[in-house]
CSV table of C-alpha atoms in Angstrom, one decimal:
chain,number,residue,atom,x,y,z
A,22,ILE,CA,0.2,0.4,-0.3
A,23,PHE,CA,2.7,1.9,0.6
A,24,ALA,CA,4.7,1.4,-2.7
A,25,ALA,CA,1.4,2.5,-4.3
A,26,LYS,CA,1.0,5.4,-2.3
A,27,ASP,CA,4.8,6.5,-3.3
A,28,LEU,CA,3.3,5.9,-7.1
A,29,LEU,CA,0.2,7.8,-7.0
A,30,SER,CA,1.8,10.6,-4.9
A,31,CYS,CA,4.9,11.0,-7.1
A,32,ALA,CA,5.3,15.3,-8.8
A,33,ASN,CA,5.8,13.5,-11.9
A,34,SER,CA,3.6,10.9,-12.4
A,35,THR,CA,3.1,10.1,-15.6
A,36,PRO,CA,-0.9,8.3,-16.7
A,37,ALA,CA,1.0,4.6,-16.6
A,38,ILE,CA,2.6,5.2,-12.9
A,39,LYS,CA,-1.1,6.4,-11.8
A,40,ILE,CA,-3.7,3.9,-13.2
A,41,THR,CA,-0.5,1.0,-12.3
A,42,GLY,CA,-0.4,2.9,-8.3
A,43,SER,CA,-4.4,2.3,-8.3
A,44,CYS,CA,-4.5,-0.6,-9.6
A,45,TYR,CA,-1.4,-1.6,-7.1
A,46,VAL,CA,-4.4,-0.8,-4.4
A,47,ILE,CA,-7.4,-2.6,-6.2
A,48,ASN,CA,-4.8,-5.4,-5.7
A,49,VAL,CA,-4.2,-5.5,-2.3
A,50,LEU,CA,-7.1,-4.7,-1.4
A,51,MET,CA,-8.7,-8.0,-3.5
A,52,MET,CA,-6.2,-9.7,-2.0
A,53,ALA,CA,-7.1,-9.0,1.6
A,54,ALA,CA,-10.3,-9.7,0.7
A,55,SER,CA,-9.9,-13.0,-0.5
A,56,SER,CA,-7.5,-13.3,3.1
A,57,VAL,CA,-10.2,-13.4,4.5
A,58,MET,CA,-12.5,-15.1,2.9
A,59,ILE,CA,-10.6,-17.5,3.3
A,60,LEU,CA,-9.8,-18.1,6.6
A,61,ARG,CA,-14.0,-17.6,8.0
A,62,GLU,CA,-14.6,-20.1,4.4
A,63,THR,CA,-15.4,-23.6,5.2
A,64,PRO,CA,-15.2,-25.5,2.2
A,65,ALA,CA,-18.1,-26.0,0.3
A,66,GLY,CA,-16.8,-26.7,-3.1
A,67,PRO,CA,-15.0,-26.0,-5.7
A,68,LEU,CA,-13.1,-22.1,-6.1
A,69,MET,CA,-14.8,-21.2,-9.3
A,70,SER,CA,-18.5,-22.6,-8.8
A,71,THR,CA,-21.4,-20.4,-9.4
A,72,GLY,CA,-21.7,-16.9,-7.0
A,73,ASN,CA,-18.8,-18.4,-5.6
A,74,PHE,CA,-17.4,-13.8,-3.5
A,75,LEU,CA,-14.5,-15.8,-3.8
A,76,GLY,CA,-13.8,-17.6,-7.9
A,77,THR,CA,-15.0,-14.1,-8.4
A,78,MET,CA,-12.4,-12.2,-6.1
A,79,TYR,CA,-9.6,-14.9,-7.0
A,80,MET,CA,-10.5,-14.0,-11.4
A,81,TYR,CA,-10.3,-10.0,-10.3
A,82,ALA,CA,-6.9,-10.3,-8.8
A,83,LEU,CA,-5.9,-12.3,-12.0
A,84,VAL,CA,-6.9,-9.7,-14.0
A,85,PHE,CA,-5.5,-7.0,-12.1
A,86,GLY,CA,-2.2,-8.8,-11.5
A,87,PHE,CA,-1.6,-8.1,-15.5
A,88,ILE,CA,-2.5,-5.1,-15.9
A,89,LEU,CA,-0.5,-3.8,-13.3
A,90,THR,CA,2.4,-5.6,-14.9
A,91,PHE,CA,1.5,-4.9,-18.5
A,92,GLY,CA,2.1,-0.8,-15.7
A,93,MET,CA,5.8,-1.8,-15.0
A,94,ILE,CA,6.7,-2.5,-18.0
A,95,LEU,CA,5.3,1.3,-19.0
A,96,MET,CA,6.9,2.5,-17.0
A,97,ILE,CA,10.3,0.0,-17.0
A,98,ASN,CA,10.0,1.3,-20.9
A,99,GLN,CA,9.4,4.7,-20.5
A,100,GLU,CA,12.7,5.1,-17.2
A,101,LEU,CA,15.2,3.5,-20.2
A,102,GLN,CA,13.3,6.5,-22.6
A,103,LEU,CA,13.9,8.7,-20.6
A,104,ARG,CA,18.1,7.2,-19.3
A,105,LEU,CA,18.1,7.0,-23.5
A,106,GLU,CA,17.3,11.0,-25.1
A,107,LYS,CA,19.6,11.8,-21.5
A,108,GLN,CA,22.3,9.9,-23.4
A,109,ALA,CA,21.8,11.1,-26.5
A,110,ILE,CA,22.4,14.7,-25.6
A,111,GLU,CA,25.5,14.5,-22.9
A,112,ASP,CA,28.9,14.0,-23.4
A,113,PRO,CA,29.9,11.0,-21.2
A,114,LEU,CA,32.8,12.5,-19.4
A,115,THR,CA,32.0,16.1,-18.8
A,116,GLY,CA,28.2,16.1,-18.2
A,117,VAL,CA,27.9,18.6,-19.9
A,118,TYR,CA,25.9,18.3,-23.7
A,119,ASN,CA,27.6,16.7,-26.8
A,120,ARG,CA,26.8,18.3,-30.4
A,121,ARG,CA,24.5,16.4,-31.0
A,122,ALA,CA,22.5,18.6,-28.7
A,123,MET,CA,24.3,21.8,-30.0
A,124,HIS,CA,22.3,20.5,-33.2
A,125,LYS,CA,18.8,20.1,-31.6
A,126,PHE,CA,19.1,23.5,-30.0
A,127,ALA,CA,20.2,25.0,-32.4
A,128,ASP,CA,17.0,24.0,-34.3
A,129,HIS,CA,14.9,25.0,-32.0
A,130,ASP,CA,15.8,27.4,-29.6
A,131,PHE,CA,18.0,29.2,-31.2
A,132,SER,CA,16.0,29.9,-34.5
A,133,MET,CA,13.6,31.1,-31.4
A,134,MET,CA,15.7,33.8,-30.0
A,135,MET,CA,16.5,35.4,-33.9
A,136,ARG,CA,12.6,35.6,-34.5
A,137,LYS,CA,11.9,37.1,-31.2
A,138,ASN,CA,14.7,39.4,-31.5
A,139,THR,CA,16.6,38.8,-28.7
A,140,SER,CA,21.0,38.7,-29.1
A,141,ILE,CA,22.8,35.4,-28.5
A,142,SER,CA,26.6,35.0,-27.6
A,143,ALA,CA,28.6,32.1,-28.5
A,144,LEU,CA,32.3,31.4,-26.8
A,145,LEU,CA,34.3,29.2,-29.0
A,146,ILE,CA,37.0,27.7,-26.5
A,147,ASP,CA,39.8,26.2,-27.4
A,148,LEU,CA,42.3,24.5,-25.2
A,149,ASP,CA,46.1,25.3,-25.8
A,150,LEU,CA,48.1,22.7,-26.2
A,151,PHE,CA,45.1,19.9,-24.7
A,152,LYS,CA,47.7,17.4,-27.1
A,153,LYS,CA,50.7,18.1,-25.3
A,154,VAL,CA,48.7,17.8,-21.7
A,155,ASN,CA,47.8,14.0,-23.1
A,156,ASP,CA,50.8,12.9,-24.8
A,157,LYS,CA,53.1,14.0,-21.8
A,158,TYR,CA,50.2,12.8,-18.4
A,159,GLY,CA,48.7,10.3,-21.0
A,160,HIS,CA,44.8,10.0,-22.0
A,161,LYS,CA,43.6,10.0,-18.0
A,162,THR,CA,45.3,12.8,-17.0
A,163,GLY,CA,44.1,14.7,-19.9
A,164,ASP,CA,40.4,13.2,-19.0
A,165,MET,CA,40.5,15.0,-15.3
A,166,LEU,CA,41.5,18.4,-17.0
A,167,LEU,CA,38.6,18.1,-20.0
A,168,ILE,CA,36.2,18.2,-16.9
A,169,HIS,CA,37.5,20.3,-14.3
A,170,PHE,CA,38.0,23.0,-17.1
A,171,THR,CA,34.3,21.8,-17.9
A,172,LYS,CA,33.4,22.5,-13.6
A,173,ILE,CA,35.6,25.7,-14.0
A,174,VAL,CA,33.5,27.1,-16.7
A,175,ARG,CA,30.1,26.2,-15.1
A,176,THR,CA,30.4,28.3,-12.1
A,177,ALA,CA,31.4,31.3,-14.4
A,178,VAL,CA,28.2,31.3,-16.5
A,179,ARG,CA,24.6,31.8,-15.4
A,180,SER,CA,22.6,28.8,-15.2
A,181,GLU,CA,21.0,30.0,-18.7
A,182,ASP,CA,24.0,29.6,-20.6
A,183,LEU,CA,24.2,26.6,-22.1
A,184,LEU,CA,27.5,25.0,-23.0
A,185,PHE,CA,28.0,22.2,-25.2
A,186,ARG,CA,31.6,19.6,-26.3
A,187,TYR,CA,32.1,20.6,-29.2
A,188,GLY,CA,34.6,18.4,-29.7
A,189,GLY,CA,37.8,16.5,-27.9
A,190,GLU,CA,39.1,19.7,-26.6
A,191,GLU,CA,36.7,22.5,-28.3
A,192,PHE,CA,33.7,23.3,-26.9
A,193,LEU,CA,31.1,26.0,-27.3
A,194,CYS,CA,28.6,28.3,-24.5
A,195,ALA,CA,26.2,29.8,-25.2
A,196,LEU,CA,24.2,32.5,-23.5
A,197,PRO,CA,21.5,33.7,-24.1
A,198,GLY,CA,20.6,37.0,-24.2
A,199,ALA,CA,23.9,38.3,-23.8
A,200,SER,CA,26.2,41.7,-25.2
A,201,LEU,CA,29.0,41.5,-26.7
A,202,SER,CA,30.8,43.0,-23.6
A,203,ASP,CA,28.8,40.3,-21.8
A,204,ALA,CA,30.2,37.4,-23.1
A,205,THR,CA,33.6,39.3,-23.3
A,206,MET,CA,33.1,39.4,-19.2
A,207,VAL,CA,32.2,36.1,-19.4
A,208,ALA,CA,35.2,35.0,-21.2
A,209,GLU,CA,37.6,36.3,-19.3
A,210,ARG,CA,35.8,35.1,-15.9
A,211,ILE,CA,36.4,31.2,-17.8
């Protein structure tokens, strides 16, 4: 019952989650009623005989069990879909948006800003001598450098700014609503 309450009261619950939670509650109640009937009933004939309340409850429990299973499959599918969507647009090393996400945002968000005549500035950042770091200290150190760099950039930009890993050591930072002087200040902070 508590698991069903959590499913139903979840802030971002979808219809599949609400249906599954409701079916779970009904199934638990029917199982409890069947248990009470079994404890009170004397053996009076076959379980599925006509007019047998226990048989009817058993059938309802089976049906809701199937619905509950289907709802769980829907919820697992939805969770996997969200994970795949996140993996498709996020750089696995640094956790910032990847090049695919940049194209997606460019197609939608940037064109919307252009239509609304909102300014947008962009910083194209290339880490100088990165290849030498990789060659001298190894790729693990290079990876640590990239992760550290993205943390520095995230602290230097606003929450609405977008950071993309454009290539190996190339990044693009989109600054919606920022003027050229604003972008210059952000670049100097980085």
